[in-house]
Coordinates of C-alpha atoms and ligand atoms in Angstrom, one line a residue:
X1 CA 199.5 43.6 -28.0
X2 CA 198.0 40.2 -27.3
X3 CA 200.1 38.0 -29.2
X4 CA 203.1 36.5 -27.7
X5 CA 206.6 37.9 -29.2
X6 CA 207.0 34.0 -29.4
X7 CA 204.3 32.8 -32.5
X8 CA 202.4 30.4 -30.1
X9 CA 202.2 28.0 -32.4
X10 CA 203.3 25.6 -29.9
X11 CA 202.2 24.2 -26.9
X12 CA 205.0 24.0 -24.3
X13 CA 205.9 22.3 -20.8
X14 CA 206.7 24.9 -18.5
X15 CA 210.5 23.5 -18.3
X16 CA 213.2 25.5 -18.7
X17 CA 216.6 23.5 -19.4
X18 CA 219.9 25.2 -18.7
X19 CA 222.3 22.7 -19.0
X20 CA 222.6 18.9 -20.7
X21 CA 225.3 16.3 -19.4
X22 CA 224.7 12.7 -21.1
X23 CA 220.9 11.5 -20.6
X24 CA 220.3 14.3 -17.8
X25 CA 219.0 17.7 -18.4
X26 CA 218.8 20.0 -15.7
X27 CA 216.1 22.7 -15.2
X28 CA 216.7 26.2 -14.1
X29 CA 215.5 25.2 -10.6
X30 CA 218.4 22.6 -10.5
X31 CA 216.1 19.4 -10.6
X32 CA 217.8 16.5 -12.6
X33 CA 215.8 15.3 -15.3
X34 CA 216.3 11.6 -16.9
X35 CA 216.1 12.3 -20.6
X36 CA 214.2 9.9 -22.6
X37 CA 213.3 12.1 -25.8
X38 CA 216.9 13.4 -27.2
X39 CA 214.6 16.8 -28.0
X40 CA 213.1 14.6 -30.2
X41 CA 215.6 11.5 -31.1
X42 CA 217.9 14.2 -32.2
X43 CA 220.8 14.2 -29.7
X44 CA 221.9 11.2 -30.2
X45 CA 225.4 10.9 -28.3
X46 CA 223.4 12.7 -25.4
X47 CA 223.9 16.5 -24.2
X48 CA 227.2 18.0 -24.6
X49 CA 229.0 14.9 -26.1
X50 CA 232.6 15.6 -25.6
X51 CA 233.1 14.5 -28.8
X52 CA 231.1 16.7 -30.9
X53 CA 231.8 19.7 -28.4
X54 CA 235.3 19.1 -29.7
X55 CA 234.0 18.7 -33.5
X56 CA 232.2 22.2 -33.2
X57 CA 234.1 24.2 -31.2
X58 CA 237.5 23.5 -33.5
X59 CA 235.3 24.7 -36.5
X60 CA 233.8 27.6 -35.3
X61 CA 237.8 28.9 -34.4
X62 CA 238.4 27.8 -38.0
X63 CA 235.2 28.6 -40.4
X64 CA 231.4 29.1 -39.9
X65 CA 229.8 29.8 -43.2
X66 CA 230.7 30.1 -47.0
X67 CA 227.9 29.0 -49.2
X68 CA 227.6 26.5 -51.4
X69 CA 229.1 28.8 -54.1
X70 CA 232.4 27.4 -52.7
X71 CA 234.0 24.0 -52.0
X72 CA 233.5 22.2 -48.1
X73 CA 235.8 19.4 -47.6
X74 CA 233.8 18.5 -44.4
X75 CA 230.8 18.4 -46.6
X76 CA 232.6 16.0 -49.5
X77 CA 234.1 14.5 -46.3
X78 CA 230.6 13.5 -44.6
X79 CA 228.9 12.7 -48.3
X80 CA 231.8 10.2 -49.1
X81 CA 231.1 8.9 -45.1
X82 CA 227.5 8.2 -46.3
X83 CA 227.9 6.8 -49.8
X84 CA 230.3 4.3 -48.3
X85 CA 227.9 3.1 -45.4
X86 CA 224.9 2.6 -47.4
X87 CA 223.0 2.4 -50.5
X88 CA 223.3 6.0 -51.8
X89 CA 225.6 6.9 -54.8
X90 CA 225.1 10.6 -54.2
X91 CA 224.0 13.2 -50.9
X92 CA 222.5 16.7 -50.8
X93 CA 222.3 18.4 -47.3
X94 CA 219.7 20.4 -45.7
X95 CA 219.5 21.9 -42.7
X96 CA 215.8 20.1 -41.8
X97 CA 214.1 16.9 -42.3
X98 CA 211.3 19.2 -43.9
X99 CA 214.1 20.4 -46.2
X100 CA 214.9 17.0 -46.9
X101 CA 210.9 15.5 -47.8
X102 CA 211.0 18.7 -50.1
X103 CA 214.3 17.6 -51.9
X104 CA 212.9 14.2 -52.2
X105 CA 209.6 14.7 -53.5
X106 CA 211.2 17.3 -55.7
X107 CA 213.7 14.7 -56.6
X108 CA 211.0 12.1 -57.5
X109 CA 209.0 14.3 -59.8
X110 CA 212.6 15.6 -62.0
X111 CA 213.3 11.9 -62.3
X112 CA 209.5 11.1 -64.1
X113 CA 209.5 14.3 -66.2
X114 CA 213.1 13.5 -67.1
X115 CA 212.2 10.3 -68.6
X116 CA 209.7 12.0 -70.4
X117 CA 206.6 11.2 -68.6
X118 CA 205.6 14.3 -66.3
X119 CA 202.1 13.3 -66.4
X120 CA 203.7 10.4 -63.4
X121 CA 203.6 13.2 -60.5
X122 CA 202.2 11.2 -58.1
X123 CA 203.3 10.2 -54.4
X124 CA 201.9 7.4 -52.4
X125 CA 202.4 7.4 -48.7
X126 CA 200.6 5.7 -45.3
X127 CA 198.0 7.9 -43.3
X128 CA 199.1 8.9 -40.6
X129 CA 202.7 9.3 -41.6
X130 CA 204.7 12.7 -40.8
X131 CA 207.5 14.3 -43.1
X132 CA 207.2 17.8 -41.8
X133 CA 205.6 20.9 -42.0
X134 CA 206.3 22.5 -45.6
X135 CA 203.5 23.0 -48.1
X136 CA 205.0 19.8 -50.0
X137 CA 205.4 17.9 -46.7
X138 CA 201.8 18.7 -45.6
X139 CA 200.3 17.2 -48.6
X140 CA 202.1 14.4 -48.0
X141 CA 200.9 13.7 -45.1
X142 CA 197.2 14.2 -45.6
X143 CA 196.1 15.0 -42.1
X144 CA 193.0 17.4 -41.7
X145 CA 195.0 18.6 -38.8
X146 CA 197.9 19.9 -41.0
X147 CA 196.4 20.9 -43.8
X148 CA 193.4 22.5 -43.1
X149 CA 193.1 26.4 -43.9
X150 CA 196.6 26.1 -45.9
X151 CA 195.0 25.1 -48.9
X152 CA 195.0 24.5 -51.7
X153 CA 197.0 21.5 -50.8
X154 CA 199.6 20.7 -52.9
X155 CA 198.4 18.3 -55.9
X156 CA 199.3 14.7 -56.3
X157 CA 199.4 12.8 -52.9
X158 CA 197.5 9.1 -52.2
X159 CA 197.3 7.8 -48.9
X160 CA 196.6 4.6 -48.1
X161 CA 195.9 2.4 -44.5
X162 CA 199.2 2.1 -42.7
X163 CA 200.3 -1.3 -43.6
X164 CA 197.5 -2.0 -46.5
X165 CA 199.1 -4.3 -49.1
X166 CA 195.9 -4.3 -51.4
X167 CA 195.5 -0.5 -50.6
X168 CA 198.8 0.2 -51.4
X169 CA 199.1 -2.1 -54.7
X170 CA 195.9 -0.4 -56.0
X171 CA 197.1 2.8 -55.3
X172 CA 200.3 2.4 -57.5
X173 CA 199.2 3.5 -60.7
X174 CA 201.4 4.1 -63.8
X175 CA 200.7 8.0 -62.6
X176 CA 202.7 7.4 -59.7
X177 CA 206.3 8.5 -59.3
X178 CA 207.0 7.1 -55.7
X179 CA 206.1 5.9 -52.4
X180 CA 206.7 7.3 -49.3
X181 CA 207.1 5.9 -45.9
X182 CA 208.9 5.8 -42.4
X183 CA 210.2 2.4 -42.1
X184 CA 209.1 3.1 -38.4
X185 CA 206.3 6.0 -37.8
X186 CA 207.3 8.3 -35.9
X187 CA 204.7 10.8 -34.8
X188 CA 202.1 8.3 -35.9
X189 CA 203.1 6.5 -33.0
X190 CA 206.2 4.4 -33.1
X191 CA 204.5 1.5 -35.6
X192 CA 207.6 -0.3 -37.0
X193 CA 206.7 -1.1 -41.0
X194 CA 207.1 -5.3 -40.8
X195 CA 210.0 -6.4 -42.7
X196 CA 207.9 -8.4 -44.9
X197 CA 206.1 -5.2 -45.9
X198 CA 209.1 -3.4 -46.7
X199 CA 210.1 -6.3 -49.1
X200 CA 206.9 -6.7 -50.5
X201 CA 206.6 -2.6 -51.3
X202 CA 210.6 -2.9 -53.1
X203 CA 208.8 -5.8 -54.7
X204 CA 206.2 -3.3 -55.9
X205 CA 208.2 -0.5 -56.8
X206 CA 210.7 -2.7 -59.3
X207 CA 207.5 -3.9 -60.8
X208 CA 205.9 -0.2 -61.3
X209 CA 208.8 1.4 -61.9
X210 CA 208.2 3.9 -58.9
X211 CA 211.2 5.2 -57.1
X212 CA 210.8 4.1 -53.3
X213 CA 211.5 7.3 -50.8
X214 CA 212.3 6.2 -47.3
X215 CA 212.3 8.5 -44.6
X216 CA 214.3 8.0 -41.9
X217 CA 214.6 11.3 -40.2
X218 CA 213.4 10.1 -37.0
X219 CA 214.3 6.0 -37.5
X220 CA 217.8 6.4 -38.9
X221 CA 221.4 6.8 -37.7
X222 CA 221.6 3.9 -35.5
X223 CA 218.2 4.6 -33.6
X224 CA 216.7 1.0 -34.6
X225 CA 220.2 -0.7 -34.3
X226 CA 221.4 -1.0 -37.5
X227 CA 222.5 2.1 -39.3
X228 CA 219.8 2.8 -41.2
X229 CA 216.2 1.1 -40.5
X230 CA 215.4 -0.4 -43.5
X231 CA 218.6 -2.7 -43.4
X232 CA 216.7 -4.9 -41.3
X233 CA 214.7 -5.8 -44.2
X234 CA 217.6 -6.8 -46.3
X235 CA 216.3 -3.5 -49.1
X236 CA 217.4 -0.5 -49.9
X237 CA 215.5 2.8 -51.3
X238 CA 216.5 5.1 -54.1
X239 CA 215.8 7.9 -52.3
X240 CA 216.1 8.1 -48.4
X241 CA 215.9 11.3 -45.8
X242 CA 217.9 12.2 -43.0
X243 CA 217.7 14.3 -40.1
X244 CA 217.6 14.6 -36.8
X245 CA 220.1 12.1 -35.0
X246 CA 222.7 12.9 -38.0
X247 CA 223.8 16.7 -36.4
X248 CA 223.2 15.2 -32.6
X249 CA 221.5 18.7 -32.0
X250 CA 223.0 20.8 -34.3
X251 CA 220.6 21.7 -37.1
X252 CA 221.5 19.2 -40.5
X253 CA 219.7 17.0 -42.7
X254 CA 220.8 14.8 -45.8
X255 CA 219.1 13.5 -48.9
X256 CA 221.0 10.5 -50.4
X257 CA 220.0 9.1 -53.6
X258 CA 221.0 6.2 -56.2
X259 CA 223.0 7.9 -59.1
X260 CA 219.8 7.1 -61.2
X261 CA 217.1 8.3 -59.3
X262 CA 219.3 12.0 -58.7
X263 CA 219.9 12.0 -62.6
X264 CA 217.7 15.0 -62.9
X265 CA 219.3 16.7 -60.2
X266 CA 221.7 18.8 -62.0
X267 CA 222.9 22.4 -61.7
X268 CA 221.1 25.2 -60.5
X269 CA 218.0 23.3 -60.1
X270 CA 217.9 22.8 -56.4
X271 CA 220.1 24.7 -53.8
X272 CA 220.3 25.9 -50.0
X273 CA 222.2 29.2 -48.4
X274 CA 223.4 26.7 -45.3
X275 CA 222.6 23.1 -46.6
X276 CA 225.9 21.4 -45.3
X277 CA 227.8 24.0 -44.2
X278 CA 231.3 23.6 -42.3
X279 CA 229.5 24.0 -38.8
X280 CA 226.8 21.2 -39.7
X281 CA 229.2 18.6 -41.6
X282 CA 232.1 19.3 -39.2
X283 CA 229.3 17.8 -36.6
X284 CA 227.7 15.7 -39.0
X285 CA 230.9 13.4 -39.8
X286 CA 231.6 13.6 -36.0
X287 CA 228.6 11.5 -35.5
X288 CA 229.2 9.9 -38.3
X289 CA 232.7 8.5 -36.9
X290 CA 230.8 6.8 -33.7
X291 CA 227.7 5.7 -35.1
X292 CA 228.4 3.6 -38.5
X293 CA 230.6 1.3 -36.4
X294 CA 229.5 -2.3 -36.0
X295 CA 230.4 -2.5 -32.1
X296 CA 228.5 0.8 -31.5
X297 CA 225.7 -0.6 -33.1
X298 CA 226.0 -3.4 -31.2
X299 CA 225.6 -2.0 -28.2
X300 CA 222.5 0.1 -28.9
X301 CA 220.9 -3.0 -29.8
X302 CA 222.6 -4.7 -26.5
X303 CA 220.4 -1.7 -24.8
X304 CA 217.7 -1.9 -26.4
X305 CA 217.2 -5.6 -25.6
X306 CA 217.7 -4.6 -21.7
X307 CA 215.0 -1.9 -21.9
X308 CA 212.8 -4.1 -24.0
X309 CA 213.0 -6.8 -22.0
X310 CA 212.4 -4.4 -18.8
X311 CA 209.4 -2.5 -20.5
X312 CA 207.7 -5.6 -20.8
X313 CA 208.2 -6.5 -17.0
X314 CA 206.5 -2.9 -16.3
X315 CA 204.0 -3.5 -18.5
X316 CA 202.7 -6.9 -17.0
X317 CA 202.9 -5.0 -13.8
X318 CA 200.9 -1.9 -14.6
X319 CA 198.5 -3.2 -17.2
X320 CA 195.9 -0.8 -16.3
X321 CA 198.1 2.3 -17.4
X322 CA 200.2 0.5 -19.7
X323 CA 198.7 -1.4 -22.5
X324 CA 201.6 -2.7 -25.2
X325 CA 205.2 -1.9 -26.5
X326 CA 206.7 -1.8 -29.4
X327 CA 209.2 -0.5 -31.8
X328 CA 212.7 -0.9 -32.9
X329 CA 215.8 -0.4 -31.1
X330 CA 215.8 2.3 -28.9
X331 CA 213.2 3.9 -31.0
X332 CA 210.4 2.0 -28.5
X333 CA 206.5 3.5 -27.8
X334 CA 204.4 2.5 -25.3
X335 CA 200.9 2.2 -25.8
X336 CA 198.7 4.3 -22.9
X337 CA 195.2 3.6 -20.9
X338 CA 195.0 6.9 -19.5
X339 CA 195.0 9.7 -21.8
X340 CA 198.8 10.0 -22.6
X341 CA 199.3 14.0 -21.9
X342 CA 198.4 12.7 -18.4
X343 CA 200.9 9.9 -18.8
X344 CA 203.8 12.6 -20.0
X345 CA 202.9 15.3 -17.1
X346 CA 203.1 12.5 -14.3
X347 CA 206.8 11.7 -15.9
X348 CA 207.6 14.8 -15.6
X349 CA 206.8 14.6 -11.8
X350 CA 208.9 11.8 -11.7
X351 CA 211.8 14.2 -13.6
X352 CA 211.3 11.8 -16.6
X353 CA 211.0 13.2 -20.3
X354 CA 209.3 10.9 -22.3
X355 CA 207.5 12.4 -26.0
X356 CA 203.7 11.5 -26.8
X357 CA 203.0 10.7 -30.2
X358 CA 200.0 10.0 -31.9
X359 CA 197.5 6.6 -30.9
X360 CA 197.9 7.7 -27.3
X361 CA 201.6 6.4 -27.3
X362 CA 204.2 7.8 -24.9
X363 CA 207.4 7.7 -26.8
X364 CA 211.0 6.3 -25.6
X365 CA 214.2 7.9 -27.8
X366 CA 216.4 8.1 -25.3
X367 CA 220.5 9.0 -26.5
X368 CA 222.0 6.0 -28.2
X369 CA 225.2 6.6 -25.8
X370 CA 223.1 6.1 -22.7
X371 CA 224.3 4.0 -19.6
X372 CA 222.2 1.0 -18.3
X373 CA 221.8 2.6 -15.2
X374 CA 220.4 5.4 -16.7
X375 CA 218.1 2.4 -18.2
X376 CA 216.9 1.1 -15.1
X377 CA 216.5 4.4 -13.9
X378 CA 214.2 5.5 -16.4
X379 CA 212.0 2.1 -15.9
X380 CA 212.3 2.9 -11.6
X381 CA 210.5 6.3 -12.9
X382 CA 207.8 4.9 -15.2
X383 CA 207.5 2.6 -12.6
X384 CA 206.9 5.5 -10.1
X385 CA 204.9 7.4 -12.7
X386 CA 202.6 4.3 -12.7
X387 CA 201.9 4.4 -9.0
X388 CA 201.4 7.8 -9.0
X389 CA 198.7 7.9 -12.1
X390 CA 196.8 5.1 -9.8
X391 CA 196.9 6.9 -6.6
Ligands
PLP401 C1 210.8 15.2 -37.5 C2 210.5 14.5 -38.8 C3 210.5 15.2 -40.0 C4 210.6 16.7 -40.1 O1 211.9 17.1 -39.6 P1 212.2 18.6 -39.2 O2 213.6 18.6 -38.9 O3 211.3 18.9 -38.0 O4 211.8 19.5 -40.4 C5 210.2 14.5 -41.1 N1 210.0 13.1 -41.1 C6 210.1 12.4 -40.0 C7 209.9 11.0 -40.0 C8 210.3 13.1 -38.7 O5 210.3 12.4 -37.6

């Protein structure tokens, strides 16, 4: 047998992590590691997070798992916690952010056929974007990479230029039942959507009448310094995602939509064997409890100002490895010169984690809880990672 019991579908650092303690993972070997990815800007409060240790151990003595045929309190309980924090009448939980772009697109479509016009199937989104890996979610994103040898790719997708006003206005057709987009893309590379677009696109939608889907899975739950991302811009969605950050490492995901846009929504026509179940929301409101506070937020943007500020000092000193920053909050990318897999092995030298996204960026997503000398540290390390690329 040639395969690997493991699908390879992946291609994987040869770290081994054993334990987590704040920003620090530590490898088998028992080398400290300065964690600025959050396995992906998904554990949020850091590694083992007294907090939601507490949270998930108290209901795994109590309950794991009942199904949706029956009532979860800490489900209503972590709805209710996002209804009241932001735009959403309504929530429906997943256990993936995949899960979520399904619900959404899904969501999107009900809502046109609804109203009578199911001929309006059609979703807009940015190339370049990412919403996951699901037939639905593939489409959506448009990249040959993704797609290819899956087909036939599912119908009814536009892309458009990242950032393309007259792309994106032309594109809106009366055949179109939404627009998609991360308010900042994520795996395209940390590329924050200007507030002024975001306005201008809520602008379109109320003139279209398409439903405007924001994903957030990656930019939401306090990452960008406000709750969610799209608050900067003084808009809301009808239909947003949720993911990642919201379980702080335990699998959970959220759609939350304006009672309108989930009219269609009713009764045995979408569903999920875990979506929300008392592990997940007993986690999820946990988070909840920290994050949706205004001195948290606060202080991630407090943070984010210091590493900012610091990011740029690095840069002006190592412009010949490091070419720009940018991003929101503590959501930040840095642009590469050398190719950035070589950028992301010499961190790890320095026992750094940084992510690479796409446009050769290295990604910063460190926990939203983390100290500022853990901050300086991890600027002493790309600092030390910059020498050692030049030497
Ligand atoms: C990670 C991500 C997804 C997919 O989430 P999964 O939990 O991996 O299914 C969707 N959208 C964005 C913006 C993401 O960053």
């Amino acid at each position: 047998m040639m395969i690997p019991s493991v699908l390879p579908t992946y291609s994987r650092a040869p770290l081994n992590f054993v334990k987590g303690e704040g920003s620090w993972l530590i490898e088998a070997d028992g080398r400290r590691f300065l964690d600025m990815g959050s396995g992906i800007a998904v554990t949020l409060l850091g590694h083992a997070n007294p907090i939601l240790v507490k949270a998930l151990t108290g209901q795994a003595e109590a309950l794991w798992h009942v199904s949706n045929l029956y009532e979860i309190p800490g489900q209503k309980e972590l709805a209710d916690r996002l209804v009241d924090a932001t735009f959403a009448d309504t929530v429906f939980f997943t256990n993936s952010g995949t899960e979520a772009a399904e619900l959404a697109i899904k969501m999107a479509r009900k809502y046109w056929h609804d109203k009578g016009q199911p001929e309006r199937i059609d979703i807009v989104t940015f190339e370049g974007c990412f919403h996951g890996r699901s037939t639905a979610a593939i489409a959506a994103s448009g990249a040959e990479k993704m797609v290819k040898g899956f087909g036939p790719v599912l119908p009814g997708f536009t892309h458009v230029p990242f950032g393309d006003h007259d792309a994106l206005r032309a594109a809106v057709t009366d055949q179109t039942a939404a627009v998609l987009v991360e308010p900042v893309m994520g795996e395209g590379g940390i590329l924050p959507l200007p507030d002024q677009c975001l306005k201008g696109l809520r602008d379109l939608c109320d003139e279209t009448g398409a439903l405007l889907i924001l994903d957030e899975v990656q930019c939401g739950m306090g990452r960008t310094g406000k709750l969610f991302a799209h608050e900067w811009a003084g808009i809301s969605p009808d239909i947003m995602m949720v993911a990642k950050g919201i379980g702080g490492g335990f699998p959970l995901g959220a759609v939350l939509a304006t009672e309108e846009a989930a009219a269609g929504m009713v009764v045995g026509t979408h569903g999920s064997t875990y979506g929300g179940n008392p592990l997940a929301t007993a986690v999820g409101n946990a988070v909840m409890k920290v994050v949706a506070d205004e001195d948290f937020l606060g202080e991630v943007n407090r943070k984010a100002g210091a590493l900012r500020q610091k990011l740029e000092g690095l840069l002006a000193e190592h412009p010949d490895t490091f070419e720009s920053v940018r991003g929101a909050g503590l959501m930040l990318g840095i642009r590469c010169k050398p190719p950035v897999a070589e950028v992301v092995q010499a961190a790890y030298d320095q026992n750094l984690i940084v992510v690479p996204a796409a446009d050769n960026v290295i990604r910063l997503l460190p926990a939203l809880t983390i100290t500022d000398e853990d901050i300086a540290e991890a600027v002493r390390r790309l600092d030390q990672t910059a020498r050692a690329l030049k030497s």
